[in-house]
Amino acid sequence: MTSAALRKIERKPVEVQAIEALREAIVDGTIPAGERITEINLSSAMNLSRATLRSALHQLAQEGLVTLVPYTGWRVLKLGPQDVRELYTLRAALERLAAQLSAGRLDDAMRASLEAAMDALSEACAAGSADEIAEADFALHKAIVEAAGHGRLRSQYRLIEQQIRMYIRSSDALLAGGAEIRAQHVPIVEAILSGDPELAGRLSEEHNLSEGRKLSDHVAAAAG
Amino acid sequence: MTSAALRKIERKPVEVQAIEALREAIVDGTIPAGERITEINLSSAMNLSRATLRSALHQLAQEGLVTLVPYTGWRVLKLGPQDVRELYTLRAALERLAAQLSAGRLDDAMRASLEAAMDALSEACAAGSADEIAEADFALHKAIVEAAGHGRLRSQYRLIEQQIRMYIRSSDALLAGGAEIRAQHVPIVEAILSGDPELAGRLSEEHNLSEGRKLSDHVAAAAG
DNA sequence: CGATTGACAATTGTCGACAATACTGGGAGG
DNA sequence: CCTCCCAGTATTGTCGACAATTGTCAATCG
């Protein structure tokens, strides 16, 4: 072993690379919402075969990012008010379970990761851009889900994660200031770290529901 | 229109037929849990091409029924105690949301469907086989999810639905008698129909958690 | 002038073949 | 007798081509 720090080379199947590239493009708006896309165009543009791309599109379809209309083409998800409602209610239900479970099985490693995520959010709230705050916010929520140690919960959360990012991005402005955002999350993390599942779950759910409702109203107002 | 009642012919793509056939085979044990399967065997056995079957397997992989180990083969899900815990906690969280939403948006059609499902369960509990009771039980739960009018919730529930069927089947005996099962569900349905989201959600969650825990203990005891 | 029918173009649905990769068993070397 | 290397085999990963289906647009008929 001559070199201590060699850059790891990516060794993923082309298919998962395609999935990730497409997901990113859709979430960050490179491919506009509501756009109609065809397999043959994308496959040539991404330099891979139709069969591979098709498989990737099917996976994204199960994540809800694209829909297939038979023999006519694919269409990327366009979020409406109903979608936003669905997303934040579902997110609240899943994160409530995550917070309950995390509080119920405390562990040095997860304690450390939660504290790190909370610190990062505090720092971002104090002196970060809106994008950085949103990212740290999201990272904390995700850390809670990871700490639950629940594989299926993690999978299901991942399914709606990308769509949540889309609507956070679509309502480009944060609705609350940095200090307020930090104040909203501190009690949740404290409840988890103190090992109180009941309280942690309730706080987490309330936070998601109230923030989701705000965002939903904001989107509805902007749309109509 | 000359004929009033023509039989509708099934017109599904081969791929979705393959998905349904495989799902059924796995859930009902035709393909044993833990079995290793290869694309080429299955494709020839089911009389379709590898690419089509492969796509179907990928979809089932996202449902968690099979897992892919690269360049070696596929393996069908084998449920352990940890899996059962994950399933019933997740199920409880999702059905809690479903009960809350259903109670919050009452509607003649859904009221009728819920009552019908409850009646069917009552009937099965009174004079049905264990299989019939289990089926009616499951149908009622699913009716509540449908009544929530929440597309993403429905999708996510469908993802764990099949696995839940697997573990219900694996612990072949019902743990409670017909009368008891009926008594457990009546208050939940009543809470929904009376339009009390808070109560409906709480009852639904408690029911799922307590029954899930029982089943989990039963499975753990049976396993070792 | 409107409606219907037919052909055409675009797109997905399905397939078989070739390439890349991981597991397995045997043989050479120590 | 044990260990390591190497080739063979089984299996997934990727690809390009052909078939089936749908929507469109123009020509034709009433």
Coordinates of C-alpha atoms (C1' of nucleotides) in Angstrom, one line a residue:
Chain A
M1 CA 0.0 0.0 0.0
T2 CA 2.1 3.0 -1.2
S3 CA -0.6 5.7 -1.1
A4 CA -2.7 6.4 1.9
A5 CA -5.3 8.5 0.3
L6 CA -6.2 7.5 -3.3
R7 CA -9.4 8.7 -4.8
K8 CA -11.9 6.0 -4.9
I9 CA -13.1 5.4 -8.4
E10 CA -16.8 5.1 -9.0
R11 CA -17.7 1.5 -9.7
K12 CA -21.5 1.5 -10.1
P13 CA -23.5 -0.1 -12.9
V14 CA -24.4 2.3 -15.6
E15 CA -28.0 2.0 -14.7
V16 CA -27.7 3.4 -11.2
Q17 CA -25.5 6.2 -12.6
A18 CA -28.3 7.0 -15.0
I19 CA -30.9 6.9 -12.1
E20 CA -28.9 9.3 -10.1
A21 CA -28.2 11.7 -13.0
L22 CA -31.8 11.8 -13.9
R23 CA -33.0 12.3 -10.4
E24 CA -30.7 15.2 -9.9
A25 CA -31.6 16.7 -13.2
I26 CA -35.3 16.5 -12.4
V27 CA -35.0 17.7 -8.8
D28 CA -32.8 20.7 -9.6
G29 CA -34.9 21.7 -12.6
T30 CA -32.5 20.9 -15.4
I31 CA -35.3 19.0 -16.8
P32 CA -38.3 21.2 -16.2
A33 CA -41.4 19.9 -14.3
G34 CA -44.1 18.7 -16.6
E35 CA -41.7 18.2 -19.5
R36 CA -42.4 15.4 -21.9
I37 CA -39.4 13.2 -22.5
T38 CA -38.8 10.3 -24.8
E39 CA -36.6 7.3 -24.3
I40 CA -34.7 7.7 -27.5
N41 CA -33.8 11.3 -27.0
L42 CA -32.5 10.7 -23.5
S43 CA -30.7 7.6 -24.3
S44 CA -28.7 9.3 -27.1
A45 CA -28.2 12.4 -25.0
M46 CA -26.8 10.3 -22.1
N47 CA -24.9 8.0 -24.3
L48 CA -26.4 4.7 -23.2
S49 CA -28.8 2.2 -24.6
R50 CA -32.6 2.5 -24.5
A51 CA -33.0 -0.6 -22.5
T52 CA -30.8 0.6 -19.7
L53 CA -32.4 4.1 -19.7
R54 CA -35.8 2.5 -19.7
S55 CA -35.0 0.5 -16.6
A56 CA -33.8 3.7 -14.9
L57 CA -37.0 5.5 -15.9
H58 CA -39.1 2.8 -14.4
Q59 CA -37.3 3.1 -11.1
L60 CA -37.9 6.8 -11.1
A61 CA -41.5 6.1 -11.9
Q62 CA -41.8 4.2 -8.7
E63 CA -40.3 7.1 -6.9
G64 CA -43.1 9.2 -8.5
L65 CA -40.7 11.6 -10.3
V66 CA -41.9 10.5 -13.8
T67 CA -45.0 8.9 -15.1
L68 CA -45.3 6.7 -18.1
V69 CA -48.2 7.0 -20.6
P70 CA -48.2 3.9 -22.7
Y71 CA -47.0 4.2 -26.3
T72 CA -46.8 8.0 -26.0
G73 CA -44.0 9.0 -23.7
W74 CA -42.8 9.9 -20.3
R75 CA -43.7 13.0 -18.3
V76 CA -41.9 14.4 -15.4
L77 CA -43.8 15.1 -12.2
K78 CA -45.4 18.5 -11.8
L79 CA -46.4 19.3 -8.3
G80 CA -49.7 20.9 -7.5
P81 CA -51.4 21.9 -4.2
Q82 CA -52.8 18.4 -3.7
D83 CA -49.3 16.9 -4.1
V84 CA -47.8 19.2 -1.5
R85 CA -50.5 18.3 1.0
E86 CA -49.9 14.6 0.4
L87 CA -46.2 15.1 0.8
Y88 CA -46.1 16.9 4.1
T89 CA -48.8 14.7 5.7
L90 CA -46.9 11.6 4.7
R91 CA -43.6 13.1 5.8
A92 CA -45.0 14.0 9.1
A93 CA -46.3 10.4 9.7
L94 CA -43.0 8.9 8.7
E95 CA -40.8 11.2 10.7
R96 CA -43.0 10.8 13.8
L97 CA -42.2 7.1 13.7
A98 CA -38.6 7.9 13.1
A99 CA -38.4 10.2 16.1
Q100 CA -40.1 7.7 18.3
L101 CA -37.8 4.9 17.4
S102 CA -34.7 7.0 17.6
A103 CA -35.6 8.1 21.1
G104 CA -36.2 4.5 22.0
R105 CA -32.8 3.2 21.0
L106 CA -30.2 5.7 21.9
D107 CA -26.6 4.8 21.0
D108 CA -23.3 6.7 21.1
A109 CA -22.9 6.7 17.4
M110 CA -26.4 8.0 16.6
R111 CA -26.2 10.5 19.4
A112 CA -23.0 11.9 17.9
S113 CA -24.5 12.1 14.4
L114 CA -27.7 13.8 15.6
E115 CA -25.7 16.4 17.6
A116 CA -23.4 16.9 14.5
A117 CA -26.5 17.5 12.3
M118 CA -28.0 19.9 14.9
D119 CA -24.8 21.8 15.2
A120 CA -24.5 22.1 11.4
L121 CA -28.0 23.5 11.3
S122 CA -27.3 26.0 14.0
E123 CA -24.2 27.1 12.2
A124 CA -26.1 27.5 8.9
C125 CA -28.9 29.4 10.6
A126 CA -26.4 31.8 12.1
A127 CA -24.4 32.6 9.1
G128 CA -25.5 30.7 6.0
S129 CA -27.4 31.3 2.8
A130 CA -31.0 30.3 2.4
D131 CA -29.9 27.3 0.3
E132 CA -27.4 26.2 3.0
I133 CA -30.0 26.5 5.7
A134 CA -32.5 24.4 3.7
E135 CA -29.8 21.8 3.1
A136 CA -28.8 21.6 6.7
D137 CA -32.5 21.4 7.7
F138 CA -33.1 18.6 5.4
A139 CA -29.9 16.8 6.6
L140 CA -31.1 16.9 10.2
H141 CA -34.4 15.4 9.3
K142 CA -32.7 12.7 7.4
A143 CA -30.3 12.0 10.3
I144 CA -33.3 11.4 12.5
V145 CA -34.7 8.9 10.0
E146 CA -31.3 7.1 9.7
A147 CA -31.0 7.0 13.5
A148 CA -34.2 5.0 13.7
G149 CA -32.4 2.0 12.4
H150 CA -35.4 1.0 10.4
G151 CA -34.6 -0.2 6.9
R152 CA -38.1 -0.1 5.4
L153 CA -38.8 3.3 7.0
R154 CA -35.6 4.6 5.4
S155 CA -36.6 3.2 2.0
Q156 CA -40.1 4.8 2.2
Y157 CA -38.6 8.1 3.3
R158 CA -36.2 8.0 0.4
L159 CA -39.2 7.6 -2.0
I160 CA -40.7 10.9 -1.0
E161 CA -37.4 12.7 -0.2
Q162 CA -36.8 13.8 -3.7
Q163 CA -40.3 15.1 -4.2
I164 CA -40.0 17.1 -1.0
R165 CA -36.8 18.6 -2.3
M166 CA -38.6 19.6 -5.4
Y167 CA -41.3 21.5 -3.6
I168 CA -38.9 23.1 -1.2
R169 CA -37.0 24.3 -4.2
S170 CA -40.1 25.4 -6.0
S171 CA -41.1 27.7 -3.2
D172 CA -37.7 29.3 -3.5
A173 CA -37.8 31.5 -0.4
L174 CA -37.6 30.2 3.1
L175 CA -40.6 31.2 5.1
A176 CA -38.9 31.6 8.4
G177 CA -35.7 33.2 9.5
G178 CA -32.6 31.3 10.6
A179 CA -33.1 31.9 14.3
E180 CA -36.7 30.7 14.1
I181 CA -35.8 27.6 12.2
R182 CA -33.1 26.6 14.7
A183 CA -35.6 27.2 17.6
Q184 CA -38.1 24.8 15.9
H185 CA -35.6 21.9 15.7
V186 CA -33.9 22.2 19.1
P187 CA -36.7 20.8 21.2
I188 CA -37.2 17.8 18.8
V189 CA -33.5 16.8 19.0
E190 CA -33.5 17.3 22.8
A191 CA -36.5 15.1 23.2
I192 CA -34.9 12.4 21.2
L193 CA -31.6 12.6 23.0
S194 CA -33.4 12.6 26.4
G195 CA -35.0 9.3 25.3
D196 CA -38.6 10.4 25.3
P197 CA -40.3 8.7 22.4
E198 CA -43.7 10.1 23.0
L199 CA -42.6 13.7 23.2
A200 CA -40.1 13.3 20.3
G201 CA -42.8 11.9 18.0
R202 CA -45.3 14.5 18.9
L203 CA -43.0 17.4 18.4
S204 CA -41.7 16.0 15.2
E205 CA -45.1 15.5 13.8
E206 CA -46.3 19.0 14.8
H207 CA -43.3 20.6 13.3
N208 CA -43.7 18.9 10.0
L209 CA -47.4 19.5 9.9
S210 CA -47.3 23.2 10.7
E211 CA -44.4 23.9 8.4
G212 CA -45.9 21.8 5.6
R213 CA -49.2 23.7 6.0
K214 CA -47.4 27.0 5.7
L215 CA -45.5 25.9 2.6
S216 CA -48.7 24.5 1.1
D217 CA -50.5 27.8 1.7
H218 CA -47.5 29.7 0.2
V219 CA -47.6 27.5 -2.9
A220 CA -51.3 27.8 -3.3
A221 CA -51.2 31.5 -3.0
A222 CA -48.4 31.8 -5.5
A223 CA -50.1 29.5 -8.0
G224 CA -53.6 31.0 -7.9
Chain B
M1 CA -73.5 -1.0 -29.0
T2 CA -75.2 -4.3 -29.8
S3 CA -74.3 -6.3 -26.8
A4 CA -74.9 -5.0 -23.3
A5 CA -72.5 -7.3 -21.5
L6 CA -69.4 -8.1 -23.3
R7 CA -66.6 -9.7 -21.4
K8 CA -63.7 -7.3 -21.1
I9 CA -60.5 -8.9 -22.3
E10 CA -57.4 -8.3 -20.3
R11 CA -55.0 -6.0 -22.1
K12 CA -52.0 -5.6 -19.9
P13 CA -48.4 -5.4 -21.0
V14 CA -46.5 -8.7 -20.5
E15 CA -44.3 -7.0 -18.0
V16 CA -47.1 -6.2 -15.5
Q17 CA -48.5 -9.7 -16.0
A18 CA -45.1 -11.0 -15.0
I19 CA -44.9 -8.7 -12.0
E20 CA -48.3 -9.9 -10.8
A21 CA -47.6 -13.5 -11.4
L22 CA -44.3 -13.3 -9.5
R23 CA -45.7 -11.4 -6.7
E24 CA -48.4 -13.9 -6.2
A25 CA -46.0 -16.8 -6.4
I26 CA -43.7 -15.3 -3.8
V27 CA -46.5 -14.3 -1.4
D28 CA -48.3 -17.6 -1.4
G29 CA -45.1 -19.6 -1.2
T30 CA -45.1 -21.2 -4.6
I31 CA -41.5 -19.8 -4.7
P32 CA -40.2 -20.5 -1.3
A33 CA -38.8 -17.7 0.9
G34 CA -35.0 -17.4 0.7
E35 CA -34.9 -19.3 -2.6
R36 CA -32.3 -18.3 -5.1
I37 CA -33.6 -17.6 -8.5
T38 CA -31.9 -16.8 -11.9
E39 CA -33.2 -14.7 -14.6
I40 CA -32.7 -17.3 -17.3
N41 CA -34.5 -20.0 -15.5
L42 CA -37.5 -17.9 -14.7
S43 CA -37.7 -16.3 -18.2
S44 CA -37.8 -19.7 -19.9
A45 CA -40.2 -21.0 -17.3
M46 CA -42.6 -18.1 -17.8
N47 CA -42.1 -18.0 -21.6
L48 CA -40.8 -14.4 -21.9
S49 CA -37.5 -12.7 -22.6
R50 CA -34.9 -12.0 -20.0
A51 CA -35.1 -8.3 -20.5
T52 CA -38.8 -8.2 -19.7
L53 CA -38.5 -10.5 -16.7
R54 CA -35.5 -8.5 -15.5
S55 CA -37.5 -5.4 -15.5
A56 CA -40.3 -7.1 -13.5
L57 CA -37.7 -8.4 -11.0
H58 CA -36.4 -4.9 -10.5
Q59 CA -39.9 -3.6 -9.7
L60 CA -40.3 -6.4 -7.1
A61 CA -37.0 -5.5 -5.7
Q62 CA -38.3 -2.0 -5.0
E63 CA -41.2 -3.6 -3.2
G64 CA -38.7 -5.5 -1.2
L65 CA -39.8 -9.0 -2.2
V66 CA -36.6 -9.9 -3.9
T67 CA -33.0 -8.7 -3.6
L68 CA -30.4 -8.6 -6.3
V69 CA -26.8 -9.5 -5.6
P70 CA -24.7 -8.3 -8.5
Y71 CA -23.5 -10.9 -11.0
T72 CA -24.6 -13.8 -8.8
G73 CA -28.4 -13.9 -8.8
W74 CA -31.6 -12.9 -7.1
R75 CA -32.9 -14.1 -3.8
V76 CA -36.5 -13.9 -2.6
L77 CA -37.2 -12.2 0.7
K78 CA -37.0 -14.2 3.9
L79 CA -38.7 -12.6 6.9
G80 CA -37.0 -12.6 10.2
P81 CA -38.0 -11.1 13.6
Q82 CA -36.4 -7.7 12.7
D83 CA -38.4 -7.6 9.5
V84 CA -41.7 -8.3 11.3
R85 CA -41.0 -5.5 13.8
E86 CA -40.3 -3.1 10.9
L87 CA -43.4 -4.1 9.1
Y88 CA -45.9 -3.6 11.9
T89 CA -44.4 -0.4 13.1
L90 CA -44.4 1.1 9.7
R91 CA -47.9 -0.2 9.0
A92 CA -49.2 1.3 12.2
A93 CA -47.7 4.7 11.3
L94 CA -49.3 4.6 7.8
E95 CA -52.7 3.4 8.9
R96 CA -52.8 6.0 11.7
L97 CA -52.5 8.7 9.0
A98 CA -55.0 6.9 6.9
A99 CA -57.6 6.7 9.7
Q100 CA -57.0 10.4 10.5
L101 CA -57.5 11.5 7.0
S102 CA -60.5 9.2 6.4
A103 CA -62.3 10.6 9.4
G104 CA -61.5 14.1 8.2
R105 CA -63.1 13.8 4.8
L106 CA -66.3 11.8 5.2
D107 CA -68.2 11.1 2.0
D108 CA -71.2 8.9 1.1
A109 CA -69.2 6.6 -1.2
M110 CA -66.4 6.0 1.3
R111 CA -68.9 5.7 4.2
A112 CA -70.6 2.9 2.2
S113 CA -67.4 1.1 1.4
L114 CA -66.2 1.2 4.9
E115 CA -69.5 -0.1 6.2
A116 CA -69.4 -2.8 3.6
A117 CA -65.9 -3.9 4.6
M118 CA -66.9 -3.9 8.2
D119 CA -70.0 -6.0 7.5
A120 CA -67.9 -8.4 5.5
L121 CA -65.5 -8.8 8.4
S122 CA -68.3 -9.3 10.9
E123 CA -69.8 -12.0 8.7
A124 CA -66.4 -13.7 8.3
C125 CA -65.8 -13.6 12.0
A126 CA -69.2 -15.1 12.7
A127 CA -68.9 -18.0 10.3
G128 CA -65.8 -18.1 8.3
S129 CA -62.6 -20.0 8.1
A130 CA -59.4 -18.5 9.4
D131 CA -58.2 -17.7 5.9
E132 CA -61.5 -15.9 5.2
I133 CA -61.2 -13.9 8.4
A134 CA -57.7 -12.9 7.7
E135 CA -58.7 -11.8 4.2
A136 CA -61.6 -9.8 5.4
D137 CA -59.5 -8.2 8.1
F138 CA -56.9 -7.2 5.5
A139 CA -59.6 -5.9 3.2
L140 CA -61.0 -3.6 5.9
H141 CA -57.6 -2.1 6.6
K142 CA -57.1 -1.6 3.0
A143 CA -60.5 0.1 2.6
I144 CA -59.4 2.6 5.3
V145 CA -56.3 3.4 3.4
E146 CA -58.2 3.8 0.2
A147 CA -60.8 6.1 1.9
A148 CA -58.0 8.5 2.9
G149 CA -57.8 9.7 -0.7
H150 CA -54.1 10.0 -0.5
G151 CA -52.3 8.7 -3.6
R152 CA -48.8 8.5 -2.1
L153 CA -50.0 7.0 1.1
R154 CA -51.8 4.3 -1.0
S155 CA -48.6 3.7 -3.0
Q156 CA -46.4 3.3 0.1
Y157 CA -49.0 1.1 1.8
R158 CA -49.0 -1.1 -1.3
L159 CA -45.2 -1.5 -1.0
I160 CA -45.5 -3.2 2.4
E161 CA -48.8 -4.8 1.8
Q162 CA -47.4 -7.9 0.2
Q163 CA -44.8 -8.4 2.8
I164 CA -47.4 -8.1 5.5
R165 CA -49.4 -10.8 3.7
M166 CA -46.3 -13.0 3.8
Y167 CA -45.9 -12.8 7.5
I168 CA -49.5 -13.2 8.2
R169 CA -49.4 -16.4 6.1
S170 CA -46.1 -17.5 7.7
S171 CA -47.7 -17.4 11.1
D172 CA -50.5 -19.5 9.8
A173 CA -52.8 -19.5 12.8
L174 CA -54.8 -16.5 13.8
L175 CA -53.9 -15.5 17.3
A176 CA -57.4 -14.3 18.3
G177 CA -60.9 -15.6 17.9
G178 CA -63.5 -14.3 15.5
A179 CA -65.4 -12.4 18.1
E180 CA -62.4 -10.7 19.5
I181 CA -61.1 -9.6 16.0
R182 CA -64.5 -8.1 15.3
A183 CA -64.5 -6.3 18.6
Q184 CA -61.1 -4.8 17.9
H185 CA -62.1 -3.3 14.6
V186 CA -65.6 -1.9 15.4
P187 CA -64.4 1.1 17.5
I188 CA -61.9 2.1 14.8
V189 CA -64.6 2.2 12.1
E190 CA -67.0 3.9 14.4
A191 CA -64.4 6.6 15.2
I192 CA -63.8 7.2 11.5
L193 CA -67.5 7.3 10.6
S194 CA -68.2 9.7 13.5
G195 CA -65.6 12.1 12.0
D196 CA -63.1 12.1 14.9
P197 CA -59.6 12.0 13.3
E198 CA -57.8 12.1 16.6
L199 CA -59.5 9.1 18.1
A200 CA -59.6 7.2 14.8
G201 CA -55.8 7.6 14.4
R202 CA -55.0 6.7 18.0
L203 CA -57.2 3.6 17.9
S204 CA -55.9 2.4 14.6
E205 CA -52.3 2.8 15.7
E206 CA -52.8 1.0 19.0
H207 CA -54.6 -1.8 17.3
N208 CA -51.8 -2.3 14.8
L209 CA -49.0 -2.0 17.3
S210 CA -50.6 -4.4 19.8
E211 CA -51.5 -7.0 17.2
G212 CA -48.1 -6.6 15.5
R213 CA -46.3 -7.1 18.7
K214 CA -48.3 -10.3 19.4
L215 CA -47.5 -11.6 16.0
S216 CA -43.9 -10.7 16.4
D217 CA -43.6 -12.6 19.6
H218 CA -45.4 -15.5 18.1
V219 CA -43.0 -15.6 15.2
A220 CA -39.9 -15.2 17.4
A221 CA -41.1 -18.0 19.7
A222 CA -41.8 -20.3 16.7
A223 CA -38.4 -19.5 15.3
G224 CA -36.4 -20.3 18.3
Chain C
dC1 C1' -68.3 22.1 -45.5
dG2 C1' -68.1 18.4 -41.9
dA3 C1' -67.2 13.7 -40.8
dT4 C1' -64.9 9.4 -41.6
dT5 C1' -61.4 6.5 -43.0
dG6 C1' -56.9 5.4 -44.2
dA7 C1' -52.0 5.7 -44.1
dC8 C1' -47.9 7.6 -41.9
dA9 C1' -44.8 8.9 -38.2
dA10 C1' -43.4 8.7 -33.5
dT11 C1' -42.9 6.1 -29.4
dT12 C1' -43.0 2.4 -26.3
dG13 C1' -43.0 -2.9 -25.8
dT14 C1' -40.3 -7.1 -26.5
dC15 C1' -36.6 -9.8 -27.8
dG16 C1' -32.1 -12.4 -28.5
dA17 C1' -27.1 -11.8 -28.5
dC18 C1' -22.7 -10.3 -26.7
dA19 C1' -19.7 -8.3 -22.9
dA20 C1' -18.4 -7.9 -18.0
dT21 C1' -18.2 -10.0 -13.6
dA22 C1' -18.3 -13.2 -9.6
dC23 C1' -18.1 -18.0 -8.0
dT24 C1' -15.9 -22.8 -8.3
dG25 C1' -12.8 -26.4 -8.8
dG26 C1' -8.3 -28.3 -10.0
dG27 C1' -3.5 -28.1 -10.5
dA28 C1' 1.2 -26.5 -9.4
dG29 C1' 4.3 -25.0 -6.0
dG30 C1' 5.9 -24.9 -1.4
Chain D
dC1 C1' -0.6 -31.8 3.2
dC2 C1' -1.7 -27.0 2.7
dT3 C1' -1.8 -22.7 -0.1
dC4 C1' -2.1 -19.9 -3.9
dC5 C1' -3.0 -19.1 -8.6
dC6 C1' -5.6 -19.8 -12.7
dA7 C1' -8.8 -21.1 -16.0
dG8 C1' -13.7 -22.5 -16.6
dT9 C1' -18.5 -21.7 -15.9
dA10 C1' -22.6 -19.6 -14.5
dT11 C1' -25.0 -15.3 -14.1
dT12 C1' -25.9 -10.6 -14.4
dG13 C1' -25.0 -6.1 -17.2
dT14 C1' -25.6 -3.8 -21.6
dC15 C1' -26.8 -3.2 -26.2
dG16 C1' -29.1 -2.7 -30.9
dA17 C1' -33.0 -4.3 -33.7
dC18 C1' -37.7 -5.6 -34.7
dA19 C1' -42.8 -5.7 -33.4
dA20 C1' -46.9 -3.4 -31.5
dT21 C1' -49.4 0.6 -30.4
dT22 C1' -51.0 5.3 -30.5
dG23 C1' -51.9 9.9 -32.3
dT24 C1' -52.0 12.9 -36.4
dC25 C1' -53.0 14.6 -40.7
dA26 C1' -54.6 14.6 -45.1
dA27 C1' -57.6 12.7 -48.7
dT28 C1' -62.2 11.2 -49.7
dC29 C1' -67.1 10.7 -49.2
dG30 C1' -71.8 12.3 -47.9

